[in-house]
PDB file of C-alpha atoms in Angstrom:
ATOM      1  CA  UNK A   1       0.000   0.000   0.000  1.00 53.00           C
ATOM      2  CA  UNK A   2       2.970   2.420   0.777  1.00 50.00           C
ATOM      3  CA  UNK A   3       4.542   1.618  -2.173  1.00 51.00           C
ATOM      4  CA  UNK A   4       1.553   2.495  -4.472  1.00 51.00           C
ATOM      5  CA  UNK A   5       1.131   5.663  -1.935  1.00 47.00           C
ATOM      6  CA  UNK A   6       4.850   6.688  -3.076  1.00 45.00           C
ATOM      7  CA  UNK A   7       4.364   5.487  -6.740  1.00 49.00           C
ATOM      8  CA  UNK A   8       1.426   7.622  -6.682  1.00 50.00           C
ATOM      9  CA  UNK A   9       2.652  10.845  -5.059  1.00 50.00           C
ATOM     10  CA  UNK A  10       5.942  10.756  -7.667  1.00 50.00           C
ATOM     11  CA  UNK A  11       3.565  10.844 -10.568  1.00 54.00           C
ATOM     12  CA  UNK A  12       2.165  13.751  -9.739  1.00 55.00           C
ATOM     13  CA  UNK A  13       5.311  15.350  -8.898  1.00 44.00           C
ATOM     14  CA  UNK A  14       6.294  14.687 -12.380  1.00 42.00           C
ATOM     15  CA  UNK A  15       3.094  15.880 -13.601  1.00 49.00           C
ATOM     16  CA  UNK A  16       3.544  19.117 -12.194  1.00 42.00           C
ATOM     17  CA  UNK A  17       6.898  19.565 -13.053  1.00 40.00           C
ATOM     18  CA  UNK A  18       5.985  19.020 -16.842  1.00 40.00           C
ATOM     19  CA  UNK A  19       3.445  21.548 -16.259  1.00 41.00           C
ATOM     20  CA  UNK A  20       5.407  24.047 -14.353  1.00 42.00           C
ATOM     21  CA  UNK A  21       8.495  23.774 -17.545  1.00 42.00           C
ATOM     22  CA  UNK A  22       5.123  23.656 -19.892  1.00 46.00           C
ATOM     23  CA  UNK A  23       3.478  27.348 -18.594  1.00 46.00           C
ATOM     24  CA  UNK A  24       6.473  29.096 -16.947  1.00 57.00           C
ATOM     25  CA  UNK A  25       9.397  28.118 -19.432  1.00 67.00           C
ATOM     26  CA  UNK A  26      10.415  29.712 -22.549  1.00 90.00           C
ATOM     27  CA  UNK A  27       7.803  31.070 -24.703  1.00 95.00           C
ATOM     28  CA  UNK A  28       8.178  30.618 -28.687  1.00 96.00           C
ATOM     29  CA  UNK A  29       6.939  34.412 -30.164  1.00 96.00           C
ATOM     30  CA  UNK A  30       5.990  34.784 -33.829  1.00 96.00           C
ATOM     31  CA  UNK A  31       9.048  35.899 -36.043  1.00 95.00           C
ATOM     32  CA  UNK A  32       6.699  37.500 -38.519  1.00 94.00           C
ATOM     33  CA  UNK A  33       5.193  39.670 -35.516  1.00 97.00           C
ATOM     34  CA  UNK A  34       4.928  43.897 -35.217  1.00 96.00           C
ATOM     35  CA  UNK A  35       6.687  43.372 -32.217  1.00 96.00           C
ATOM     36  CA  UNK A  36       9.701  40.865 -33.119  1.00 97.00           C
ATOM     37  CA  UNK A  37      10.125  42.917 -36.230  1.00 96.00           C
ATOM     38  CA  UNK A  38      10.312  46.063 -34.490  1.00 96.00           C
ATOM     39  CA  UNK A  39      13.013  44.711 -32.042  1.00 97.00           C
ATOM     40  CA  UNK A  40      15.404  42.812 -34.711  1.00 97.00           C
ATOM     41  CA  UNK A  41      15.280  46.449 -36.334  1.00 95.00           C
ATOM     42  CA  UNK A  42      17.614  48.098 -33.575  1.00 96.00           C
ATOM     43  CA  UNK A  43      20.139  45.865 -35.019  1.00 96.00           C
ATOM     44  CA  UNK A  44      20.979  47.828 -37.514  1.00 91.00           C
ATOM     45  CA  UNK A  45      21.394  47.761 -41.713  1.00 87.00           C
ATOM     46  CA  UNK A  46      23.683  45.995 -43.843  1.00 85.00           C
ATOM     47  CA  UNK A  47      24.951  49.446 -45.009  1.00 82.00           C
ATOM     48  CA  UNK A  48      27.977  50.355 -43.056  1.00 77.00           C
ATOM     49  CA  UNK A  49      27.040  54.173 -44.013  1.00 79.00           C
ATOM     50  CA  UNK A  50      24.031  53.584 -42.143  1.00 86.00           C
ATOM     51  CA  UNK A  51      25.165  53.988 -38.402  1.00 92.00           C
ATOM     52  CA  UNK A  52      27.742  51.865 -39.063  1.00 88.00           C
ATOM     53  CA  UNK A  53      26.364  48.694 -40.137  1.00 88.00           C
ATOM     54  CA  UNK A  54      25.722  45.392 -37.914  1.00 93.00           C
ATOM     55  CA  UNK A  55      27.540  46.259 -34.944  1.00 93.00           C
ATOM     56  CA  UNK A  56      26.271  43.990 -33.097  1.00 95.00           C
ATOM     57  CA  UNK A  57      27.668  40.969 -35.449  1.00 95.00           C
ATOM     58  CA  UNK A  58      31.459  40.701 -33.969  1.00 93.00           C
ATOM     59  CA  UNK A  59      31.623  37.479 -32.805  1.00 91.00           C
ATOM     60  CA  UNK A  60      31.943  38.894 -28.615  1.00 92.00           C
ATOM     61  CA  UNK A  61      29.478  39.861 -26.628  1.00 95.00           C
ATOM     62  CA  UNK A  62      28.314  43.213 -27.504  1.00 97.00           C
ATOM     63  CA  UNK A  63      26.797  44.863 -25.121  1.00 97.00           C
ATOM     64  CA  UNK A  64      25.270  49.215 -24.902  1.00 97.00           C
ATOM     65  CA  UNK A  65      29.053  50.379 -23.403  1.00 96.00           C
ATOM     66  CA  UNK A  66      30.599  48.345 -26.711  1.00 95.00           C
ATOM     67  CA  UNK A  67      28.982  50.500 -28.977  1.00 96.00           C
ATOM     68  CA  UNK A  68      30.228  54.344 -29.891  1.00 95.00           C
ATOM     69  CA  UNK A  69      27.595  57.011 -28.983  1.00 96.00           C
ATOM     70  CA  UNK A  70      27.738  57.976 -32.645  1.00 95.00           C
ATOM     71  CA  UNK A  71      26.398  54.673 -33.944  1.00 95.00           C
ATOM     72  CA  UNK A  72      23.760  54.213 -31.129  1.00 96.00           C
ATOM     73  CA  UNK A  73      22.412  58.392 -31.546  1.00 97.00           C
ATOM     74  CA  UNK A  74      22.106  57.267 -35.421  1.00 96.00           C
ATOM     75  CA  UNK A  75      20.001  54.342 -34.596  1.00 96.00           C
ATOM     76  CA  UNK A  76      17.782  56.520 -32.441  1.00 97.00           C
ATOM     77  CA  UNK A  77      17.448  58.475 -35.259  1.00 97.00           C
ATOM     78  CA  UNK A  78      15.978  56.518 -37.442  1.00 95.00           C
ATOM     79  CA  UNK A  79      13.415  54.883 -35.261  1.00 95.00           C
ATOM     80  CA  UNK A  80      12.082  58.438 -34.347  1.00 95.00           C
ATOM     81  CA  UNK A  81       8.350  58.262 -35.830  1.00 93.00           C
ATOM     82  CA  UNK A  82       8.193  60.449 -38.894  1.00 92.00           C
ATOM     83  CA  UNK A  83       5.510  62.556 -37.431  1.00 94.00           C
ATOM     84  CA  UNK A  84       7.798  64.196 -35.204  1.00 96.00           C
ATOM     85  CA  UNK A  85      10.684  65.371 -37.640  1.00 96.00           C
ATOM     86  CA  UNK A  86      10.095  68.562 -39.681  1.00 96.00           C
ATOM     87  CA  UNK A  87      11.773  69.795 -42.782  1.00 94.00           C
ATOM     88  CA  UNK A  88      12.668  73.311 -43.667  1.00 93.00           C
ATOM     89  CA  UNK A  89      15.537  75.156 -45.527  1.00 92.00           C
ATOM     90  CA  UNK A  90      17.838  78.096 -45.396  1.00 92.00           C
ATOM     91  CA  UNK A  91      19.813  80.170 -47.927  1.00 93.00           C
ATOM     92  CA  UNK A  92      22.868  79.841 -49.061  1.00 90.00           C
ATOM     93  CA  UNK A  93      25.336  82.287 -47.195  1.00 87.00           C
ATOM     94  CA  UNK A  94      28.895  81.497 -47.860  1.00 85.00           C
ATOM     95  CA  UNK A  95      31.020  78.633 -49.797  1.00 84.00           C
ATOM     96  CA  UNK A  96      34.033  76.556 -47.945  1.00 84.00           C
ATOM     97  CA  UNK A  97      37.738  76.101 -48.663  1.00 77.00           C
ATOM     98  CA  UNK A  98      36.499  73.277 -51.278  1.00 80.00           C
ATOM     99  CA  UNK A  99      34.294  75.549 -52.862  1.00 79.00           C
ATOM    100  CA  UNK A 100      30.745  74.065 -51.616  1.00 87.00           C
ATOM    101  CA  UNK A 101      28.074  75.863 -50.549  1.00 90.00           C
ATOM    102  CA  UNK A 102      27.501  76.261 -47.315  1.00 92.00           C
ATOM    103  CA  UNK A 103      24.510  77.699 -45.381  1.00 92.00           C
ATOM    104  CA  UNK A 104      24.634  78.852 -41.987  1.00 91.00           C
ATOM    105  CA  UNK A 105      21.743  77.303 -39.317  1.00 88.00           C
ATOM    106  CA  UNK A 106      21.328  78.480 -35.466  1.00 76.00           C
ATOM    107  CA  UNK A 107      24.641  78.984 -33.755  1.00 79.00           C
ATOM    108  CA  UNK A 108      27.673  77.835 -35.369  1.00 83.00           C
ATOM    109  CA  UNK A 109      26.336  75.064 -37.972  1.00 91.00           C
ATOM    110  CA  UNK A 110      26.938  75.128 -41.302  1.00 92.00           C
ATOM    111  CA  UNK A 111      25.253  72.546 -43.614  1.00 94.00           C
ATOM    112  CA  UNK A 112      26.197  71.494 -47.649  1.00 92.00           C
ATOM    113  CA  UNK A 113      23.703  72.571 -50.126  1.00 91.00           C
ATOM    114  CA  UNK A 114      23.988  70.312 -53.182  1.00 83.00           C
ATOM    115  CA  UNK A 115      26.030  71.848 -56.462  1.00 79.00           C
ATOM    116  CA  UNK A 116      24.020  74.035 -58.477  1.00 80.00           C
ATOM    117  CA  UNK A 117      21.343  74.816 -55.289  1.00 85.00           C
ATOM    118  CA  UNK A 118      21.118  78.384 -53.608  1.00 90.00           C
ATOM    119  CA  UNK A 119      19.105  76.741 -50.621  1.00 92.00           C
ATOM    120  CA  UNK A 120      20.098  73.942 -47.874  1.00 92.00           C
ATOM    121  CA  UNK A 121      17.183  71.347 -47.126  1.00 93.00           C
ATOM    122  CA  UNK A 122      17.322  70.085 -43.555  1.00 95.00           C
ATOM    123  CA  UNK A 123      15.376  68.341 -40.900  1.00 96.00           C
ATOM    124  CA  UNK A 124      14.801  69.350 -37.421  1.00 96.00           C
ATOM    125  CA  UNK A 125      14.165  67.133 -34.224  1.00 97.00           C
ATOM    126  CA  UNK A 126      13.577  68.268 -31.145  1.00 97.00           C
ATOM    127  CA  UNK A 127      16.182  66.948 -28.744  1.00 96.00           C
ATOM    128  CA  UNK A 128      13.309  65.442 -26.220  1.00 96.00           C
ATOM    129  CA  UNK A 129      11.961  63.844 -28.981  1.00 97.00           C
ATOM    130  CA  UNK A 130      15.592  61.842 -30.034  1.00 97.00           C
ATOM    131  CA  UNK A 131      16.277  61.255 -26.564  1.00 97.00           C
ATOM    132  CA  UNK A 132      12.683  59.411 -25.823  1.00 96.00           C
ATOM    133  CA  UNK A 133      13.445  57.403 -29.181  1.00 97.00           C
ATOM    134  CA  UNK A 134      17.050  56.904 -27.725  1.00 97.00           C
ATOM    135  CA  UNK A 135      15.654  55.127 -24.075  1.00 97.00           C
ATOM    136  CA  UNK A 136      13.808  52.993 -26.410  1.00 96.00           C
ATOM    137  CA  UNK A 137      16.303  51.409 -28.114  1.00 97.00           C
ATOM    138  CA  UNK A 138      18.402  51.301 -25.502  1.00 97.00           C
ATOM    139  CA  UNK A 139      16.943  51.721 -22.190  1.00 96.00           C
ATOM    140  CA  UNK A 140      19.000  54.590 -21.354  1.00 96.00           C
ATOM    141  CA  UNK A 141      19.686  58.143 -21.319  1.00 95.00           C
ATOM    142  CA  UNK A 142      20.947  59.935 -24.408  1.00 94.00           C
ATOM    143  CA  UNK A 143      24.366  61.168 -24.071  1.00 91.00           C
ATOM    144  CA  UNK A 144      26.002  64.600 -24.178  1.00 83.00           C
ATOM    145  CA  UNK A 145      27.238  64.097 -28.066  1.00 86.00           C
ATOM    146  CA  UNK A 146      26.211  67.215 -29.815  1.00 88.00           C
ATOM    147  CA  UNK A 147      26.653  65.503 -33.449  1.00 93.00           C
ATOM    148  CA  UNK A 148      26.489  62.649 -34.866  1.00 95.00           C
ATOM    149  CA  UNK A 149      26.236  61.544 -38.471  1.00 95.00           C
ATOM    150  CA  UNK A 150      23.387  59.195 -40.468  1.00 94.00           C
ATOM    151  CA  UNK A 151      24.857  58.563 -43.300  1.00 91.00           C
ATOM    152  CA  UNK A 152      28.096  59.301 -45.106  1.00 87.00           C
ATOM    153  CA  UNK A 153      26.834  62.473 -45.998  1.00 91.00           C
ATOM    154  CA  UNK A 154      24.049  63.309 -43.730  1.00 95.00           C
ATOM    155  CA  UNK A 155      24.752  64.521 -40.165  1.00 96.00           C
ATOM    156  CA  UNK A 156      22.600  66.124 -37.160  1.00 96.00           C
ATOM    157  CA  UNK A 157      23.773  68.816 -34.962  1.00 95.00           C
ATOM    158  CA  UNK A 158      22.427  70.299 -32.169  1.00 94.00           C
ATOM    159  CA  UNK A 159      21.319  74.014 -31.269  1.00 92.00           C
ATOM    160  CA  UNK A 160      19.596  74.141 -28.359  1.00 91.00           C
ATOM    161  CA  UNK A 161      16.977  72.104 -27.771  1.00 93.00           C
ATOM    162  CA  UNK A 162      16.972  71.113 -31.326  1.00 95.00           C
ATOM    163  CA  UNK A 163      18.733  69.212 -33.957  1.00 96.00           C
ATOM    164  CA  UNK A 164      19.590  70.288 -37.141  1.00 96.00           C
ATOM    165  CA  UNK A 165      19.920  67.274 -39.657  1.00 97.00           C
ATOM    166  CA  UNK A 166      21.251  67.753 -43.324  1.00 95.00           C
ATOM    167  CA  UNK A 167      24.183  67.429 -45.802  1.00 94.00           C
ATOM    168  CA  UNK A 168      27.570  67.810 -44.107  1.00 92.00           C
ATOM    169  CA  UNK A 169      30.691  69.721 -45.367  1.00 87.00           C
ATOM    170  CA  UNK A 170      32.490  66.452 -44.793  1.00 81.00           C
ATOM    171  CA  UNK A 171      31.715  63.191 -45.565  1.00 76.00           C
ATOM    172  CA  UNK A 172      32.435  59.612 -43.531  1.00 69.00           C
ATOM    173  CA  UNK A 173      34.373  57.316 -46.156  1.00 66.00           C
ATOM    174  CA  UNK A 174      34.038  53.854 -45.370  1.00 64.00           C
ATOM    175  CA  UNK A 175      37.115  51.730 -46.391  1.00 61.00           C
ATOM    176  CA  UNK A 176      34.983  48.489 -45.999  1.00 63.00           C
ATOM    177  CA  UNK A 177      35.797  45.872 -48.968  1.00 68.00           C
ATOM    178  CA  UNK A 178      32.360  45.034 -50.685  1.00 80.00           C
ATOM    179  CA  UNK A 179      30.980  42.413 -48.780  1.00 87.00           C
ATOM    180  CA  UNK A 180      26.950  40.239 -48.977  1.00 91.00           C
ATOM    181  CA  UNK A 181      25.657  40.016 -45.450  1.00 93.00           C
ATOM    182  CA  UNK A 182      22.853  36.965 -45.053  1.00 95.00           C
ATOM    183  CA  UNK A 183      20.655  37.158 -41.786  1.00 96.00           C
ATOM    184  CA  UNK A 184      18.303  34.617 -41.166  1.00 96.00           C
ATOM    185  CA  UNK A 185      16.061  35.189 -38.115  1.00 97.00           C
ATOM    186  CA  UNK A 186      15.888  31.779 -36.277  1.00 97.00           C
ATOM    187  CA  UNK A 187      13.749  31.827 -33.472  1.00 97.00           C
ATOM    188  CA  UNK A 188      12.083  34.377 -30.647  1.00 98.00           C
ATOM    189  CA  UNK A 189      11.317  33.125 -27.261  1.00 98.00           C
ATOM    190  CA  UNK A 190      10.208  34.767 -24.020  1.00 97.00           C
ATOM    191  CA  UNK A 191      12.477  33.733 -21.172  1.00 96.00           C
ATOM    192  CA  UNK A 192      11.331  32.912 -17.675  1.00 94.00           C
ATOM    193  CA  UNK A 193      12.721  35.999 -16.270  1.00 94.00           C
ATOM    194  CA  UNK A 194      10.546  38.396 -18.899  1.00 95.00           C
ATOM    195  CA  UNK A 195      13.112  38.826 -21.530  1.00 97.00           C
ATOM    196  CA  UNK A 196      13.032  38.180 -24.949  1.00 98.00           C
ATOM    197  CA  UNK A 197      15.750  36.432 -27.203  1.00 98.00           C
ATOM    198  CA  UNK A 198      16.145  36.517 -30.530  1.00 98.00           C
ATOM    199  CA  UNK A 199      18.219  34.029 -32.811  1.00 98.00           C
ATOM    200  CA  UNK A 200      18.808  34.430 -36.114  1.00 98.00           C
ATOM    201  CA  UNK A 201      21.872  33.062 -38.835  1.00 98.00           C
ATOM    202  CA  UNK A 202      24.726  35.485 -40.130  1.00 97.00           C
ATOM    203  CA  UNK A 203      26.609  35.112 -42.886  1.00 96.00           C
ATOM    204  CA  UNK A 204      28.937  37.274 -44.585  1.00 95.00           C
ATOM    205  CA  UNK A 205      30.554  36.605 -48.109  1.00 94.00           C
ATOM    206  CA  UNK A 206      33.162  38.607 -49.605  1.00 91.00           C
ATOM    207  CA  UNK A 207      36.002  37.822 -52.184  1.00 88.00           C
ATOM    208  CA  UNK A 208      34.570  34.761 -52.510  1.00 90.00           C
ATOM    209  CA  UNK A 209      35.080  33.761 -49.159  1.00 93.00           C
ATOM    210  CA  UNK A 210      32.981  33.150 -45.867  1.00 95.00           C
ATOM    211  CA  UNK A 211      32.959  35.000 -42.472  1.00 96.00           C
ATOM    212  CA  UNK A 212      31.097  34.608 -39.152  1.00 95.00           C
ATOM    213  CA  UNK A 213      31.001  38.259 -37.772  1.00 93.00           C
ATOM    214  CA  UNK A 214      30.995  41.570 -39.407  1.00 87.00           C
ATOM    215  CA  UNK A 215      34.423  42.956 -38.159  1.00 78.00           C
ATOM    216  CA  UNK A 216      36.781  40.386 -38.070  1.00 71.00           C
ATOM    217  CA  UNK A 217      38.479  37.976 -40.369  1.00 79.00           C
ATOM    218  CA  UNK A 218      36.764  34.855 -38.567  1.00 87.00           C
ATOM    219  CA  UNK A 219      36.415  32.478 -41.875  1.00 94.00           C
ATOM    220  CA  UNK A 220      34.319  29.685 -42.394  1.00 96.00           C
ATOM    221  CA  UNK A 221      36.444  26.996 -43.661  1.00 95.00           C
ATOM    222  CA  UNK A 222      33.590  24.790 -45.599  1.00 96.00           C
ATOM    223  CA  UNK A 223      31.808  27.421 -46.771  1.00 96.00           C
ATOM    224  CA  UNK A 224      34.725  29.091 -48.502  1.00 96.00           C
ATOM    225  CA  UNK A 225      35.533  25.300 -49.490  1.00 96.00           C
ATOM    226  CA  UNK A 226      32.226  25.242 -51.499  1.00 95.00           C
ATOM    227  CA  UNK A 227      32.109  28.313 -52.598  1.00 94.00           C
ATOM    228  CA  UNK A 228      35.734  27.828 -54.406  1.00 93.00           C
ATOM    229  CA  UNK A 229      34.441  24.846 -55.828  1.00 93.00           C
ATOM    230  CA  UNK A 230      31.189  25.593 -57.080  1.00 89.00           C
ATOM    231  CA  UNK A 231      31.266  29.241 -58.374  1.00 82.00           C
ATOM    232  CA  UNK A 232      27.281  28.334 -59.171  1.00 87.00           C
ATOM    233  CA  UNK A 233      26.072  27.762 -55.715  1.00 91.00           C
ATOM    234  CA  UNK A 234      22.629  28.912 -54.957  1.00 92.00           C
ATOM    235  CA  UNK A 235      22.584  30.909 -51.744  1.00 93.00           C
ATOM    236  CA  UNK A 236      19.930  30.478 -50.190  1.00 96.00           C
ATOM    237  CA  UNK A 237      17.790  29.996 -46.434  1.00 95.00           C
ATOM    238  CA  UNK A 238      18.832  26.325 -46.358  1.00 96.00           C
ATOM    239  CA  UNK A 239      22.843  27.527 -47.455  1.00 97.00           C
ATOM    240  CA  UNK A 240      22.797  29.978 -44.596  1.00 97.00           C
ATOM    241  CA  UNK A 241      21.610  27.984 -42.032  1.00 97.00           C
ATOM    242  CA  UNK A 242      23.932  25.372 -42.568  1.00 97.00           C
ATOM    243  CA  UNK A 243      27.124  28.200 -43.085  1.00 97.00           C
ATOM    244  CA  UNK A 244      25.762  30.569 -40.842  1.00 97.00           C
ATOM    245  CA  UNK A 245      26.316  31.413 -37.239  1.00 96.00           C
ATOM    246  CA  UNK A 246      23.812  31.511 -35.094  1.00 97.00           C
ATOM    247  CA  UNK A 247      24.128  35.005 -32.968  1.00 98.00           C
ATOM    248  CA  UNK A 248      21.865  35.438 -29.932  1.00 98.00           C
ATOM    249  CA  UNK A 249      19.853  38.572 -28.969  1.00 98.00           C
ATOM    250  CA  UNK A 250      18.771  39.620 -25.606  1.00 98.00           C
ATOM    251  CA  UNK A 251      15.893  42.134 -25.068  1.00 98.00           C
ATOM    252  CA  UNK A 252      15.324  43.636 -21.635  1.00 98.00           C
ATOM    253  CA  UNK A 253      12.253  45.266 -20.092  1.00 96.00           C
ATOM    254  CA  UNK A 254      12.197  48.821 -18.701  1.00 94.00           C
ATOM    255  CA  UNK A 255       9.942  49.873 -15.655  1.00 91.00           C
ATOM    256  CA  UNK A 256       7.242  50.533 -17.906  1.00 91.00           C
ATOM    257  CA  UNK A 257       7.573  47.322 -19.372  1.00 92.00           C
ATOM    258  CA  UNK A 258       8.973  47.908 -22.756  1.00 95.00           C
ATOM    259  CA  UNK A 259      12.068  46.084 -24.299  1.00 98.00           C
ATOM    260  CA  UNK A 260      14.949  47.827 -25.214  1.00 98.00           C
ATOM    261  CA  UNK A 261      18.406  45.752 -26.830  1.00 98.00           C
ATOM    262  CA  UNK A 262      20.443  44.413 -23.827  1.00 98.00           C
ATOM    263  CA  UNK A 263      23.138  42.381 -25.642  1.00 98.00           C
ATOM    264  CA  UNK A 264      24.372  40.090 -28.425  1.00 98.00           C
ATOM    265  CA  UNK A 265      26.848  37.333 -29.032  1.00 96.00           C
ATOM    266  CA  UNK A 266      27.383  34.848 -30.860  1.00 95.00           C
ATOM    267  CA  UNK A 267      25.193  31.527 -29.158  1.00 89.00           C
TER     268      UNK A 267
END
C-alpha cells in the first residue's frame, strides 16, 4: 500500500513539473510579428554608411558600453516616428575652402547645399523627442554628443533644444571591402525571467570567401571550401543555415515594461 502511496505521489510530482516547464518556461513568439520585427530592427542595416552597419555581429558579446555614442544616436534616429521630424531650408550664405556651398543654421552650424542649389534642405528634431526614441532602443539616457552623423553624408547637430539634420561639409568614407551580409532570423522566445531572445543566422561573403562576424576575419572553412568549388552555388535559407552562425539577442524590459536591446553574441 505504501509503495503504491509513493508510486502515486511521484507521478504527480512529475506531472507538475511538466506543467510548471510547460506554462512558466520559454515562450516561442511569432518571427513575422509587429513586435519581433520592431526589435530585430535596432540591429541595424547591412549598409555600413548607415550607423555603421551590424555592430552587433562581432563574434563577442556586444553589449550598450561596446557600442560608440555615434552609432547608437544614429540608430535613435531613425526609429524616431516620422511625425515628429520637420523639414525646412535656409539660404545659401557662404562657400568653404572646397568651394561648396555652405549655409549657416542656429549657432555655429553650417550645412552642404547640393552643387548648383542656392538653398540647404534640412530636418529638425527636437532633442526630447531623439532622446525618448534613444531610451527605447536602448533603455537609457541619451548622451552629451552634440553631433552625430546618419549617413556618409548626412549629419545632425544640435542648437539648443533642437537638432539640425542635413548634408555635411564632410563626408564619412568607409574603407569596408564590398561584402553580402545573409541574416536569417531563427527563433524568438520569451524567457522565464521576462526577456526576450532573438536568434537568427549570419553570414557574410566577400572575395569569394565566408565569415562569421561583421568585423573580423573569422572564416568559415567549408563554406569558402564550397564556394571555391562551385562558383554556381545557390545561396539560399537552407545555405545559410547550414554556413551561418547563429548570434543570440537579448531584449530587456524597462519599468514601464517595454524592451529595449540588452546584448548580443554569438550563441
Amino acid at each position: 500500500m505504501k509503495k503504491k502511496v509513493v508510486l502515486g505521489l511521484g507521478i504527480i510530482v512529475v506531472i507538475v513539473v511538466v506543467l510548471l516547464a510547460i506554462f512558466l518556461g520559454d515562450k516561442t513568439l511569432d518571427l513575422e510579428s509587429d513586435e519581433i520585427a520592431n526589435l530585430y530592427s535596432y540591429l541595424g542595416e547591412v549598409d555600413v554608411s548607415h550607423c555603421g552597419g551590424l555592430n552587433q555581429y562581432t563574434g563577442d558579446e556586444v553589449t550598450y558600453d561596446t557600442l560608440s555614442n555615434g552609432n547608437k544616436l544614429c540608430m535613435a534616429y531613425y526609429e524616431l516616428n516620422d511625425q515628429v521630424i520637420s523639414k525646412d531650408n535656409a539660404q545659401v550664405t557662404s562657400t568653404n575652402d572646397q568651394d561648396v556651398p555652405v549655409c549657416e543654421i542656429g549657432e555655429g552650424i553650417r550645412l552642404a547645399a547640393e552643387e548648383g542649389e542656392e538653398t540647404c534642405n534640412y530636418q529638425v528634431i527636437k532633442q526630447e523627442d531623439l532622446a525618448n526614441s534613444y531610451r527605447t532602443v536602448y533603455g537609457e539616457d541619451i548622451p552629451g554628443d552634440k553631433s552625430f552623423y546618419i549617413s556618409g553624408t548626412e549629419a545632425c547637430y544640435l542648437n539648443g533644444d533642437e537638432y539640425y539634420c542635413g548634408d555635411a561639409e564632410t563626408f564619412v568614407v568607409s574603407l569596408a571591402p564590398e561584402a553580402t551580409i545573409y541574416r536569417l532570423p531563427n527563433r524568438a522566445v520569451e524567457k522565464m525571467n521576462g526577456d526576450i531572445v532573438i536568434t537568427d543566422y549570419y553570414l557574410k561573403i566577400s572575395g569569394n570567401k565566408c565569415y562569421s562576424s561583421n568585423n573580423t576575419d573569422d572564416e568559415v572553412t567549408a563554406c569558402t571550401t564550397l564556394l571555391e568549388e562551385n562558383e554556381n552555388v545557390d545561396i539560399d535559407s537552407e545555405f545559410v543555415q547550414e554556413y551561418g552562425v547563429l548570434y543570440e539577442h537579448t531584449f530587456k524590459q524597462d519599468q514601464d515594461g517595454n524592451y529595449y536591446w540588452y546584448s548580443s553574441n554569438v550563441k
